[in-house]
Amino acid sequence: MKILIIGGGMGGTILANNLARRLKHEIKHGKAHITMLSASDQHMYQPGLLYVCVGRMAPDELYREQASLLEPEIEFHVDPVEEFHLDQNSVKTKSGKTYDYDALVISTGSRAAPEAVPGLAEHSVNCYTEQNALEMWRQVKNFKGGKVGIVVGVPHKCPMIPLEVTFVLHDYFKEKGIADQVEFHYTYPIGRLHSLEPVGKWAEGEFANMGINTTTLFNMKEVDGSGKVVHSEEGETVEYDLLISVPPHRGMEVIEKNGLGANGFIPTDRHSLKMEGQDNVYVIGDTTNLPISKAGSTAHFEAEALAENLAALVKLGEPVRDYDGKVFCFIEAGKDRATYAMFDYGHPPAPKAPNKAVHWFKMAYNQLYWASARGLL
Amino acid sequence: MSERKIIDARGTYCPGPLMELIAGIKQIEVGDELEVLSTDEGSANDIPEWVNKVGHELVGTTQEGDVWHVVVRKAK
């Protein structure tokens, strides 16, 4: 059985490594073959960009060679896919090669799209790419005081980022001794401070203690850079001197160009993770259209479930389990406190009060990530 | 003839049925409808609040078992 994995991010990497271990015997005897195609030879630990934004981590700490993370049985090529021919069980890559498969997994991820809101790309900073995180750090470092606006588009990667970036920046300015000269204005698209109601309630108390102003039901319409004001779809405005954005996200262009899904998100069955209408095409991570978190954690648990099922297909001829919607998110609540949210399709989250122990576990996880990507954790 | 798309957000807690609606409504044409399926009771309150504030039209809310069906028409 030829398994072809498109994308070398968190989901694709965990899946490939987990599968390679489960199918070691079959690969050795030519009964299974795993190929990964990625657009890059580097793997980035994306959550680390939050620390780059406040000067607590350098970008080069976030990268590893992708090939170094993969089990030796996996055939790996840096050769991005340009055409999907699902009716022929094959894909065509940038180099002109054609790869065929018995089972295809699409794990191409998502990207911030600030250009979707007029003025947002030009007048705000965000923490979604190395370049943007460094620009945020430059502006944060040079900020002498004034109004900090935080604006949030949907859908977006990592549901905790709007809160985390607020907490982390607040602590940064406090440590710098200018907190009394900084006025935070946090906005959120729906009628509370976070989409998860227990997290939103918890944030209310935290923000009240920190003196952070909030406006809910605020969806960005456009940013007026000359007037330094953000207008919302709901008719309200937020003034800023420093504008921090969580831009709306889109899937990758190759998905849209091949007509696999609107805005680059592929219609996916929430339990089997099969692409709708296809029997041998699977989708994991941010690439799905599932209404659950776009987060590395989601990709991680989806990859584990799918690895078990694909290995079972090879060994038993049928899958053995459903993905249950499991997600686990750390929430950094400042420079030295954190909490977490854990939930699945059947159980809502119930975050506890933040403490130092969870923060230090998150610090440890920043390194443990590489073991996680190798499929060991 | 307006179209109706369905957002199946049953059993999900994050990013939340309303956020799915907000993302979805940007992708449809004025006059088209979105039907959100949610098992989250809060959505039955959240969605009308947002629709009213933004100025879209709430076509109706019905409950079948533990699933709420909230239909919204894009008005602008």
Coordinates of C-alpha atoms in Angstrom, one line a residue:
Chain A
M1 CA 0.0 0.0 0.0
K2 CA 1.5 3.3 -1.1
I3 CA 0.7 6.1 1.4
L4 CA 1.4 9.7 0.2
I5 CA 1.4 12.5 2.7
I6 CA 1.3 16.1 1.4
G7 CA 2.7 18.6 3.9
G8 CA 5.5 18.5 6.4
G9 CA 4.0 20.5 9.3
M10 CA 2.9 19.1 12.6
G11 CA 0.1 16.9 11.3
G12 CA 2.0 15.4 8.4
T13 CA 5.1 14.8 10.4
I14 CA 3.5 13.1 13.4
L15 CA 1.4 11.0 11.0
A16 CA 4.4 9.9 8.9
N17 CA 6.5 9.0 12.0
N18 CA 3.7 7.2 13.8
L19 CA 2.8 5.2 10.7
A20 CA 6.4 4.3 10.0
R21 CA 6.8 2.8 13.5
R22 CA 3.5 0.9 13.2
L23 CA 4.4 -0.4 9.7
K24 CA 8.1 -1.1 10.2
H25 CA 7.7 -4.7 9.4
E26 CA 5.4 -4.1 6.4
I27 CA 7.8 -1.4 5.0
K28 CA 10.8 -3.7 5.3
H29 CA 9.0 -6.4 3.3
G30 CA 7.7 -4.1 0.6
K31 CA 4.0 -4.3 1.7
A32 CA 3.8 -0.6 2.6
H33 CA 5.5 2.5 1.5
I34 CA 5.4 6.1 3.0
T35 CA 6.2 9.2 1.0
M36 CA 6.1 12.8 2.2
L37 CA 6.2 15.8 -0.1
S38 CA 6.8 19.2 1.6
A39 CA 7.2 22.7 0.4
S40 CA 10.2 23.3 2.7
D41 CA 13.3 21.5 4.0
Q42 CA 12.7 23.3 7.4
H43 CA 10.2 22.6 10.1
M44 CA 9.1 25.5 12.3
Y45 CA 7.7 25.3 15.8
Q46 CA 5.0 27.9 15.1
P47 CA 3.9 28.6 18.7
G48 CA 7.4 29.8 19.5
L49 CA 6.7 33.0 17.4
L50 CA 4.7 34.3 20.3
Y51 CA 7.9 34.6 22.3
V52 CA 9.8 36.1 19.3
C53 CA 7.2 38.9 19.4
V54 CA 8.4 40.0 22.9
G55 CA 12.1 39.3 22.4
R56 CA 12.1 36.2 24.6
M57 CA 13.2 33.8 21.8
A58 CA 15.2 34.2 18.6
P59 CA 13.7 32.8 15.4
D60 CA 16.6 30.4 14.7
E61 CA 15.5 28.5 17.9
L62 CA 12.3 27.6 16.2
Y63 CA 13.7 25.5 13.2
R64 CA 14.9 22.0 12.6
E65 CA 15.8 20.3 9.4
Q66 CA 12.6 18.4 8.4
A67 CA 14.6 15.4 7.2
S68 CA 16.1 15.1 10.7
L69 CA 12.7 14.7 12.3
L70 CA 11.6 11.8 10.1
E71 CA 12.0 8.0 10.6
P72 CA 14.5 6.7 8.1
E73 CA 11.8 4.5 6.4
I74 CA 10.0 7.6 5.1
E75 CA 10.8 8.7 1.6
F76 CA 11.0 12.5 1.8
H77 CA 11.1 15.1 -1.0
V78 CA 11.1 18.9 -0.9
D79 CA 8.8 19.2 -3.9
P80 CA 5.5 21.0 -3.4
V81 CA 2.4 19.6 -5.1
E82 CA 0.9 21.7 -7.8
E83 CA -1.8 19.5 -9.2
F84 CA -4.1 16.9 -7.5
H85 CA -5.5 14.3 -9.9
L86 CA -7.8 12.4 -7.4
D87 CA -9.6 10.5 -10.2
Q88 CA -6.2 9.0 -11.2
N89 CA -4.9 8.5 -7.6
S90 CA -1.9 10.8 -8.4
V91 CA -0.4 14.3 -7.8
K92 CA 2.0 16.3 -9.9
T93 CA 4.7 18.4 -8.3
K94 CA 6.6 21.6 -9.0
S95 CA 9.6 19.6 -10.3
G96 CA 7.3 18.0 -12.9
K97 CA 7.2 14.5 -11.3
T98 CA 4.0 12.5 -10.8
Y99 CA 3.5 10.5 -7.6
D100 CA 0.7 7.9 -7.4
Y101 CA -0.8 6.5 -4.2
D102 CA -3.3 4.0 -2.7
A103 CA -4.0 6.4 0.2
L104 CA -3.5 10.2 0.1
V105 CA -3.3 12.4 3.2
I106 CA -3.5 16.2 2.7
S107 CA -2.0 18.2 5.5
T108 CA -1.0 21.5 3.8
G109 CA -2.0 23.8 6.7
S110 CA -3.4 27.4 6.7
R111 CA -1.9 30.9 6.4
A112 CA -2.8 34.3 7.9
A113 CA -4.4 36.5 5.3
P114 CA -4.3 40.1 6.5
E115 CA -5.0 41.2 3.0
A116 CA -8.6 40.1 3.4
V117 CA -9.3 43.2 5.5
P118 CA -8.6 46.6 3.8
G119 CA -5.6 48.3 5.5
L120 CA -4.9 45.5 8.0
A121 CA -1.7 44.2 6.3
E122 CA -0.2 47.7 6.0
H123 CA -1.1 49.0 9.5
S124 CA -1.0 46.1 11.9
V125 CA 1.5 43.6 13.2
N126 CA 0.9 39.9 13.9
C127 CA 2.8 36.8 15.1
Y128 CA 2.1 34.4 12.3
T129 CA 5.3 34.4 10.3
E130 CA 9.0 35.0 11.3
Q131 CA 9.0 38.3 9.4
N132 CA 5.9 39.5 11.1
A133 CA 6.9 38.4 14.5
L134 CA 10.2 40.3 14.2
E135 CA 8.4 43.4 13.0
M136 CA 6.0 43.1 16.0
W137 CA 9.1 42.8 18.3
R138 CA 10.6 45.9 16.7
Q139 CA 7.4 48.0 17.2
V140 CA 6.8 46.7 20.7
K141 CA 10.4 47.4 21.7
N142 CA 10.1 51.0 20.4
F143 CA 6.7 51.6 21.8
K144 CA 6.8 54.4 24.4
G145 CA 3.2 54.3 25.5
G146 CA -0.3 55.0 24.1
K147 CA -3.2 52.9 22.8
V148 CA -2.7 49.2 21.9
G149 CA -5.5 47.8 19.9
I150 CA -6.1 44.0 19.5
V151 CA -8.3 42.9 16.6
V152 CA -9.3 39.4 15.7
G153 CA -10.5 37.9 12.4
V154 CA -12.1 34.4 11.8
P155 CA -11.2 31.7 11.3
H156 CA -7.7 31.9 12.8
K157 CA -5.0 29.6 13.8
C158 CA -4.6 28.9 17.5
P159 CA -7.7 30.1 19.3
M160 CA -5.7 31.1 22.4
I161 CA -3.5 33.7 20.6
P162 CA -5.8 36.7 21.1
L163 CA -5.7 36.2 24.9
E164 CA -2.1 35.1 25.0
V165 CA -0.7 38.0 23.0
T166 CA -2.6 40.4 25.3
F167 CA -1.3 38.8 28.5
V168 CA 2.2 38.6 27.2
L169 CA 2.4 42.2 25.9
H170 CA 0.8 43.5 29.2
D171 CA 3.5 41.8 31.2
Y172 CA 6.2 43.1 28.8
F173 CA 5.1 46.7 29.3
K174 CA 4.8 46.1 33.1
E175 CA 8.3 44.8 33.3
K176 CA 9.5 47.7 31.2
G177 CA 7.9 50.1 33.7
I178 CA 5.5 51.8 31.2
A179 CA 2.3 49.8 31.9
D180 CA 0.7 52.9 33.4
Q181 CA 1.3 54.7 30.0
V182 CA -0.2 51.9 27.9
E183 CA -4.0 51.6 27.3
F184 CA -5.1 48.1 26.0
H185 CA -8.3 47.7 24.0
Y186 CA -9.1 44.0 23.3
T187 CA -11.8 43.2 20.8
Y188 CA -13.4 39.9 19.9
P189 CA -15.8 38.9 17.2
I190 CA -18.5 37.3 19.3
G191 CA -20.4 38.4 22.4
R192 CA -17.8 37.4 25.0
L193 CA -14.0 37.5 25.3
H194 CA -13.3 34.0 23.9
S195 CA -15.2 31.5 21.8
L196 CA -15.0 29.0 24.7
E197 CA -17.4 30.3 27.3
P198 CA -15.4 29.1 30.4
V199 CA -12.2 30.6 28.9
G200 CA -14.1 33.8 28.2
K201 CA -15.4 34.1 31.7
W202 CA -12.0 33.4 33.1
A203 CA -10.5 36.1 30.9
E204 CA -13.1 38.6 32.1
G205 CA -11.6 38.5 35.6
E206 CA -8.1 38.6 34.4
F207 CA -8.6 41.6 32.1
A208 CA -10.5 43.4 34.9
N209 CA -7.5 43.0 37.2
M210 CA -5.2 44.3 34.5
G211 CA -7.3 47.3 33.5
I212 CA -7.8 46.1 29.9
N213 CA -10.7 47.7 28.0
T214 CA -12.8 45.3 25.9
T215 CA -15.4 45.5 23.1
T216 CA -17.1 42.3 22.0
L217 CA -19.1 41.7 18.8
F218 CA -16.3 43.5 17.0
N219 CA -15.6 42.2 13.5
M220 CA -13.0 44.1 11.5
K221 CA -14.3 45.9 8.4
E222 CA -11.3 48.1 7.6
V223 CA -8.3 49.9 9.1
D224 CA -7.8 53.6 8.5
G225 CA -4.1 53.9 8.9
S226 CA -4.0 57.8 8.6
G227 CA -6.6 58.2 11.3
K228 CA -5.2 55.2 13.3
V229 CA -8.7 53.7 13.8
V230 CA -10.2 50.3 13.1
H231 CA -13.9 50.2 11.9
S232 CA -16.0 47.2 12.6
E233 CA -18.8 45.5 10.6
E234 CA -21.0 46.4 13.6
G235 CA -20.4 50.1 13.2
E236 CA -18.0 50.6 16.1
T237 CA -14.4 52.0 16.1
V238 CA -11.2 51.3 18.0
E239 CA -8.4 53.8 18.1
Y240 CA -4.8 52.7 18.3
D241 CA -1.2 53.7 18.3
L242 CA 0.0 50.1 18.0
L243 CA -2.3 47.7 16.3
I244 CA -1.9 43.9 17.0
S245 CA -3.9 41.7 14.7
V246 CA -5.0 38.1 14.6
P247 CA -5.8 38.1 10.8
P248 CA -8.5 35.9 9.3
H249 CA -6.9 32.7 7.8
R250 CA -7.2 30.9 4.5
G251 CA -6.0 27.4 3.5
M252 CA -3.2 27.1 1.0
E253 CA -3.5 28.4 -2.5
V254 CA -2.9 25.0 -4.1
I255 CA -6.1 23.6 -2.4
E256 CA -8.1 26.5 -3.9
K257 CA -6.5 26.3 -7.3
N258 CA -7.3 22.6 -7.6
G259 CA -10.9 23.2 -6.5
L260 CA -10.6 21.0 -3.4
G261 CA -12.3 23.4 -1.0
A262 CA -13.5 27.0 -0.6
N263 CA -10.9 29.3 0.9
G264 CA -8.4 26.4 0.9
F265 CA -10.3 24.3 3.5
I266 CA -11.3 20.8 2.4
P267 CA -14.7 19.4 3.3
T268 CA -13.9 16.6 5.7
D269 CA -15.8 13.9 7.7
R270 CA -15.3 14.8 11.4
H271 CA -14.8 11.2 12.5
S272 CA -13.1 9.3 9.7
L273 CA -11.2 12.4 8.5
K274 CA -11.9 11.3 4.9
M275 CA -12.3 14.0 2.3
E276 CA -16.0 14.2 1.5
G277 CA -16.8 12.2 -1.6
Q278 CA -13.5 10.3 -1.6
D279 CA -12.7 6.9 -0.2
N280 CA -8.9 7.0 -0.1
V281 CA -8.2 10.7 0.5
Y282 CA -7.8 11.9 4.1
V283 CA -7.4 15.5 5.5
I284 CA -5.9 16.5 8.8
G285 CA -4.9 19.7 10.6
D286 CA -5.7 23.2 9.5
T287 CA -6.6 21.9 6.0
T288 CA -10.0 20.5 7.1
N289 CA -13.2 22.6 7.1
L290 CA -14.1 21.1 10.5
P291 CA -15.5 23.7 13.0
I292 CA -12.8 22.8 15.6
S293 CA -9.6 24.6 16.6
K294 CA -7.1 25.3 13.9
A295 CA -4.1 24.3 16.1
G296 CA -1.1 22.1 16.2
S297 CA -2.8 20.1 19.0
T298 CA -5.8 19.3 16.7
A299 CA -3.4 18.2 14.0
H300 CA -1.5 16.1 16.5
F301 CA -4.5 14.1 17.8
E302 CA -6.0 13.8 14.3
A303 CA -2.7 12.4 13.0
E304 CA -2.5 9.8 15.8
A305 CA -6.0 8.6 15.1
L306 CA -5.4 8.5 11.3
A307 CA -2.0 6.7 11.8
E308 CA -3.8 4.0 13.7
N309 CA -6.5 3.6 11.1
L310 CA -4.1 3.6 8.1
A311 CA -1.9 1.0 9.8
A312 CA -5.0 -1.0 10.5
L313 CA -6.0 -0.8 6.8
V314 CA -2.7 -2.3 5.9
K315 CA -2.7 -5.0 8.6
L316 CA -6.5 -5.7 8.9
G317 CA -8.1 -4.3 5.8
E318 CA -10.3 -1.8 7.8
P319 CA -10.0 1.2 10.1
V320 CA -10.3 0.7 13.9
R321 CA -11.4 4.0 15.4
D322 CA -12.9 7.4 15.0
Y323 CA -11.3 10.7 15.7
D324 CA -13.2 12.1 18.8
G325 CA -12.4 15.8 18.4
K326 CA -9.7 15.9 21.1
V327 CA -7.9 19.2 21.5
F328 CA -5.5 20.3 24.2
C329 CA -4.4 24.0 24.3
F330 CA -2.0 25.7 26.6
I331 CA -2.9 29.3 27.5
E332 CA 0.0 31.5 28.4
A333 CA -1.5 34.0 30.9
G334 CA 1.6 36.3 31.1
K335 CA 5.3 35.9 31.4
D336 CA 5.2 33.3 34.2
R337 CA 1.7 31.9 34.5
A338 CA -0.3 29.6 32.3
T339 CA -3.3 27.3 32.2
Y340 CA -4.8 24.9 29.6
A341 CA -8.1 23.9 27.9
M342 CA -8.8 20.3 27.0
F343 CA -12.0 19.2 25.2
D344 CA -13.5 16.9 22.6
Y345 CA -16.7 16.6 20.6
G346 CA -18.6 15.4 23.7
H347 CA -16.9 17.3 26.5
P348 CA -16.5 21.1 26.9
P349 CA -13.4 22.6 28.4
A350 CA -13.1 23.8 32.0
P351 CA -9.9 25.8 32.4
K352 CA -8.4 26.1 35.9
A353 CA -6.8 29.2 37.4
P354 CA -3.4 29.8 35.8
N355 CA -0.2 29.0 37.8
K356 CA 3.5 28.9 37.5
A357 CA 3.7 25.1 37.2
V358 CA 1.7 25.0 33.9
H359 CA 3.8 27.8 32.6
W360 CA 7.0 25.9 33.2
F361 CA 5.4 22.8 31.7
K362 CA 4.7 24.9 28.6
M363 CA 8.3 26.0 28.6
A364 CA 9.3 22.4 28.7
Y365 CA 6.9 21.5 25.9
N366 CA 8.5 24.1 23.7
Q367 CA 11.5 21.7 23.7
L368 CA 9.4 18.5 23.9
Y369 CA 7.7 19.6 20.7
W370 CA 10.5 18.0 18.7
A371 CA 9.8 14.7 20.4
S372 CA 6.2 15.2 19.7
A373 CA 6.8 15.8 16.0
R374 CA 8.9 12.6 15.9
G375 CA 5.7 10.9 17.1
L376 CA 7.2 10.0 20.5
L377 CA 5.0 12.0 22.7
Chain B
M1 CA -33.2 32.3 -6.1
S2 CA -31.3 32.4 -2.9
E3 CA -29.2 29.5 -1.7
R4 CA -28.9 28.0 1.8
K5 CA -25.7 26.5 3.0
I6 CA -25.4 24.5 6.2
I7 CA -22.7 24.8 8.8
D8 CA -22.7 21.7 10.9
A9 CA -21.2 22.8 14.2
R10 CA -22.7 20.0 16.4
G11 CA -20.6 18.8 19.2
T12 CA -18.0 21.6 18.8
Y13 CA -16.8 24.1 21.4
C14 CA -14.0 25.9 19.6
P15 CA -13.8 28.1 17.6
G16 CA -17.6 28.1 18.3
P17 CA -20.6 27.9 16.1
L18 CA -21.0 31.7 16.0
M19 CA -17.5 32.2 14.8
E20 CA -18.2 29.6 12.1
L21 CA -21.2 31.6 11.1
I22 CA -19.2 34.9 11.0
A23 CA -16.5 33.2 8.8
G24 CA -19.2 31.6 6.6
I25 CA -21.3 34.7 6.0
K26 CA -18.3 36.5 4.4
Q27 CA -18.3 33.8 1.8
I28 CA -21.9 34.0 0.6
E29 CA -23.9 36.5 -1.5
V30 CA -26.4 39.0 -0.2
G31 CA -29.8 37.3 0.0
D32 CA -28.3 33.8 0.6
E33 CA -28.9 32.0 3.8
L34 CA -26.8 30.0 6.3
E35 CA -28.2 27.4 8.6
V36 CA -26.1 26.7 11.7
L37 CA -26.6 23.4 13.5
S38 CA -25.4 23.6 17.0
T39 CA -25.7 21.5 20.2
D40 CA -24.3 24.5 22.2
E41 CA -27.3 26.1 23.9
G42 CA -25.4 29.4 24.1
S43 CA -25.3 29.7 20.3
A44 CA -29.1 30.0 20.2
N45 CA -28.7 33.3 22.1
D46 CA -25.3 34.4 20.7
I47 CA -26.3 34.2 17.1
P48 CA -29.4 36.4 17.2
E49 CA -27.5 38.9 19.2
W50 CA -24.8 39.2 16.6
V51 CA -27.2 39.1 13.6
N52 CA -29.2 42.0 15.2
K53 CA -26.1 44.1 15.9
V54 CA -24.6 43.6 12.4
G55 CA -27.9 44.1 10.6
H56 CA -28.4 40.7 8.9
E57 CA -31.8 38.9 9.1
L58 CA -32.7 36.1 11.5
V59 CA -34.9 33.8 9.5
G60 CA -35.7 31.6 12.4
T61 CA -34.5 29.3 15.2
T62 CA -35.9 25.8 15.8
Q63 CA -34.9 23.1 18.3
E64 CA -35.0 19.4 17.3
G65 CA -33.9 17.2 20.2
D66 CA -30.7 18.7 21.5
V67 CA -29.8 20.4 18.2
W68 CA -30.6 24.1 17.4
H69 CA -31.1 25.1 13.8
V70 CA -30.5 28.8 13.4
V71 CA -31.1 30.3 9.9
V72 CA -29.6 33.6 9.0
R73 CA -30.0 35.6 5.7
K74 CA -27.2 37.9 4.6
A75 CA -28.7 41.4 4.3
K76 CA -25.8 43.6 3.3

